[in-house]
Amino acid sequence: MNDALDLLSAVLLLAGATSCLLGALGLLRLPDLPARLQAGTKPQTLGVMLILLGTGVRLEFVSASTLILVVLFQMLTSPVISQIVGRSAYSTGTLRRDTLIVDELGKRMGGDGGESRPPERPRPP
């Protein structure tokens, strides 16, 4: 039974580390801020949860309350911080609005919002 728990723990830890690694690669490779925000929050949160679950299995859930609190804190703070970074980039003009397909925040902030056109590609001569 102990070997099965060790194997499960190893699989969870490796899956969590892989998810965090893919999120970090997404931060480096993706072109714009909205895509990077997705890569910075979703795989990282999943990776931390899997790593903590693997740690909990390895420790046989002795300190499960601490691990549960860390998972809850991660799930609550990561999306909020991502939202704050996205809104601040939008309001300061760092985010290119012409690349947005739908601009829902523009309606709320008093701008024209709505559908925006995709950027025009230069035509060959």
mmCIF file of C-alpha atoms in Angstrom:
data_model
loop_
_atom_site.group_PDB
_atom_site.id
_atom_site.type_symbol
_atom_site.label_atom_id
_atom_site.label_comp_id
_atom_site.label_asym_id
_atom_site.label_seq_id
_atom_site.Cartn_x
_atom_site.Cartn_y
_atom_site.Cartn_z
ATOM 1 C CA MET A 1 0.000 0.000 0.000
ATOM 2 C CA ASN A 2 2.857 2.350 0.793
ATOM 3 C CA ASP A 3 4.358 1.822 -2.678
ATOM 4 C CA ALA A 4 1.058 2.782 -4.305
ATOM 5 C CA LEU A 5 0.898 6.007 -2.269
ATOM 6 C CA ASP A 6 4.512 6.804 -3.187
ATOM 7 C CA LEU A 7 3.725 6.275 -6.862
ATOM 8 C CA LEU A 8 0.585 8.432 -6.657
ATOM 9 C CA SER A 9 2.546 11.144 -4.880
ATOM 10 C CA ALA A 10 5.295 11.055 -7.514
ATOM 11 C CA VAL A 11 2.779 11.261 -10.364
ATOM 12 C CA LEU A 12 0.998 14.241 -8.750
ATOM 13 C CA LEU A 13 4.279 16.039 -8.057
ATOM 14 C CA LEU A 14 5.522 15.508 -11.616
ATOM 15 C CA ALA A 15 2.204 16.602 -13.118
ATOM 16 C CA GLY A 16 2.226 19.742 -10.979
ATOM 17 C CA ALA A 17 5.814 20.547 -11.907
ATOM 18 C CA THR A 18 5.018 20.009 -15.586
ATOM 19 C CA SER A 19 2.025 22.316 -15.368
ATOM 20 C CA CYS A 20 4.128 25.036 -13.728
ATOM 21 C CA LEU A 21 6.839 24.594 -16.366
ATOM 22 C CA LEU A 22 4.325 24.910 -19.209
ATOM 23 C CA GLY A 23 2.887 28.036 -17.590
ATOM 24 C CA ALA A 24 6.365 29.559 -17.378
ATOM 25 C CA LEU A 25 7.031 28.721 -21.028
ATOM 26 C CA GLY A 26 3.708 30.325 -21.930
ATOM 27 C CA LEU A 27 4.771 33.498 -20.156
ATOM 28 C CA LEU A 28 7.880 33.604 -22.307
ATOM 29 C CA ARG A 29 6.355 32.579 -25.632
ATOM 30 C CA LEU A 30 2.897 34.151 -25.808
ATOM 31 C CA PRO A 31 2.723 37.482 -27.624
ATOM 32 C CA ASP A 32 0.432 39.788 -25.667
ATOM 33 C CA LEU A 33 -0.687 40.601 -22.143
ATOM 34 C CA PRO A 34 -4.079 38.815 -22.078
ATOM 35 C CA ALA A 35 -2.513 35.565 -23.260
ATOM 36 C CA ARG A 36 0.307 35.908 -20.748
ATOM 37 C CA LEU A 37 -2.172 36.496 -17.951
ATOM 38 C CA GLN A 38 -3.863 33.204 -18.821
ATOM 39 C CA ALA A 39 -0.532 31.390 -18.890
ATOM 40 C CA GLY A 40 0.495 32.953 -15.618
ATOM 41 C CA THR A 41 -2.596 32.075 -13.636
ATOM 42 C CA LYS A 42 -4.318 28.905 -14.809
ATOM 43 C CA PRO A 43 -1.409 26.441 -15.203
ATOM 44 C CA GLN A 44 0.379 27.876 -12.173
ATOM 45 C CA THR A 45 -2.680 27.457 -9.956
ATOM 46 C CA LEU A 46 -3.243 23.918 -11.220
ATOM 47 C CA GLY A 47 0.444 23.116 -10.755
ATOM 48 C CA VAL A 48 0.513 24.389 -7.176
ATOM 49 C CA MET A 49 -2.642 22.446 -6.363
ATOM 50 C CA LEU A 50 -1.197 19.215 -7.787
ATOM 51 C CA ILE A 51 2.108 19.713 -5.999
ATOM 52 C CA LEU A 52 0.361 20.337 -2.687
ATOM 53 C CA LEU A 53 -1.894 17.323 -3.227
ATOM 54 C CA GLY A 54 1.154 15.171 -3.957
ATOM 55 C CA THR A 55 2.807 16.535 -0.835
ATOM 56 C CA GLY A 56 -0.308 15.748 1.174
ATOM 57 C CA VAL A 57 -0.357 12.168 -0.107
ATOM 58 C CA ARG A 58 3.339 11.806 0.685
ATOM 59 C CA LEU A 59 2.883 13.137 4.230
ATOM 60 C CA GLU A 60 -0.271 11.011 4.617
ATOM 61 C CA PHE A 61 -2.387 14.136 5.182
ATOM 62 C CA VAL A 62 -0.865 14.862 8.613
ATOM 63 C CA SER A 63 -0.992 18.612 8.064
ATOM 64 C CA ALA A 64 -3.904 18.679 5.639
ATOM 65 C CA SER A 65 -5.435 21.841 7.108
ATOM 66 C CA THR A 66 -2.338 23.871 6.210
ATOM 67 C CA LEU A 67 -2.259 22.488 2.668
ATOM 68 C CA ILE A 68 -5.971 23.185 2.198
ATOM 69 C CA LEU A 69 -5.497 26.773 3.350
ATOM 70 C CA VAL A 70 -2.623 27.271 0.914
ATOM 71 C CA VAL A 71 -4.724 25.877 -1.968
ATOM 72 C CA LEU A 72 -7.672 28.123 -1.071
ATOM 73 C CA PHE A 73 -5.437 31.170 -0.785
ATOM 74 C CA GLN A 74 -3.889 30.413 -4.178
ATOM 75 C CA MET A 75 -7.303 29.936 -5.790
ATOM 76 C CA LEU A 76 -8.595 33.214 -4.351
ATOM 77 C CA THR A 77 -5.617 35.480 -4.992
ATOM 78 C CA SER A 78 -4.411 34.398 -8.417
ATOM 79 C CA PRO A 79 -7.533 35.362 -10.424
ATOM 80 C CA VAL A 80 -7.918 38.629 -8.497
ATOM 81 C CA ILE A 81 -4.336 39.682 -9.166
ATOM 82 C CA SER A 82 -4.709 38.728 -12.824
ATOM 83 C CA GLN A 83 -7.850 40.876 -13.063
ATOM 84 C CA ILE A 84 -6.092 43.843 -11.440
ATOM 85 C CA VAL A 85 -3.094 43.582 -13.764
ATOM 86 C CA GLY A 86 -5.339 43.336 -16.833
ATOM 87 C CA ARG A 87 -7.459 46.323 -15.821
ATOM 88 C CA SER A 88 -4.443 48.468 -14.995
ATOM 89 C CA ALA A 89 -2.836 47.605 -18.339
ATOM 90 C CA TYR A 90 -6.092 48.482 -20.079
ATOM 91 C CA SER A 91 -6.584 51.797 -18.274
ATOM 92 C CA THR A 92 -2.977 52.967 -18.713
ATOM 93 C CA GLY A 93 -2.992 52.219 -22.427
ATOM 94 C CA THR A 94 -0.332 49.512 -22.246
ATOM 95 C CA LEU A 95 -2.728 47.008 -23.792
ATOM 96 C CA ARG A 96 -3.272 47.473 -27.522
ATOM 97 C CA ARG A 97 -7.029 47.792 -27.892
ATOM 98 C CA ASP A 98 -6.989 47.249 -31.639
ATOM 99 C CA THR A 99 -5.938 43.632 -31.091
ATOM 100 C CA LEU A 100 -8.984 42.869 -28.932
ATOM 101 C CA ILE A 101 -11.818 41.007 -30.617
ATOM 102 C CA VAL A 102 -14.421 42.094 -28.049
ATOM 103 C CA ASP A 103 -13.863 45.080 -25.778
ATOM 104 C CA GLU A 104 -16.271 44.540 -22.871
ATOM 105 C CA LEU A 105 -14.298 46.697 -20.459
ATOM 106 C CA GLY A 106 -14.561 49.699 -22.765
ATOM 107 C CA LYS A 107 -18.343 49.738 -22.290
ATOM 108 C CA ARG A 108 -17.980 49.759 -18.515
ATOM 109 C CA MET A 109 -15.326 52.456 -18.492
ATOM 110 C CA GLY A 110 -17.359 54.792 -20.663
ATOM 111 C CA GLY A 111 -15.528 54.186 -23.936
ATOM 112 C CA ASP A 112 -17.050 53.041 -27.190
ATOM 113 C CA GLY A 113 -16.312 49.364 -26.415
ATOM 114 C CA GLY A 114 -18.221 46.723 -28.280
ATOM 115 C CA GLU A 115 -16.822 44.856 -31.212
ATOM 116 C CA SER A 116 -13.458 46.007 -32.414
ATOM 117 C CA ARG A 117 -11.982 45.221 -35.769
ATOM 118 C CA PRO A 118 -8.982 42.947 -36.150
ATOM 119 C CA PRO A 119 -5.823 44.789 -37.161
ATOM 120 C CA GLU A 120 -5.523 45.358 -40.887
ATOM 121 C CA ARG A 121 -2.754 43.541 -42.678
ATOM 122 C CA PRO A 122 -0.671 45.419 -45.186
ATOM 123 C CA ARG A 123 -1.532 44.502 -48.739
ATOM 124 C CA PRO A 124 1.226 43.484 -51.121
ATOM 125 C CA PRO A 125 1.911 45.973 -53.937
#
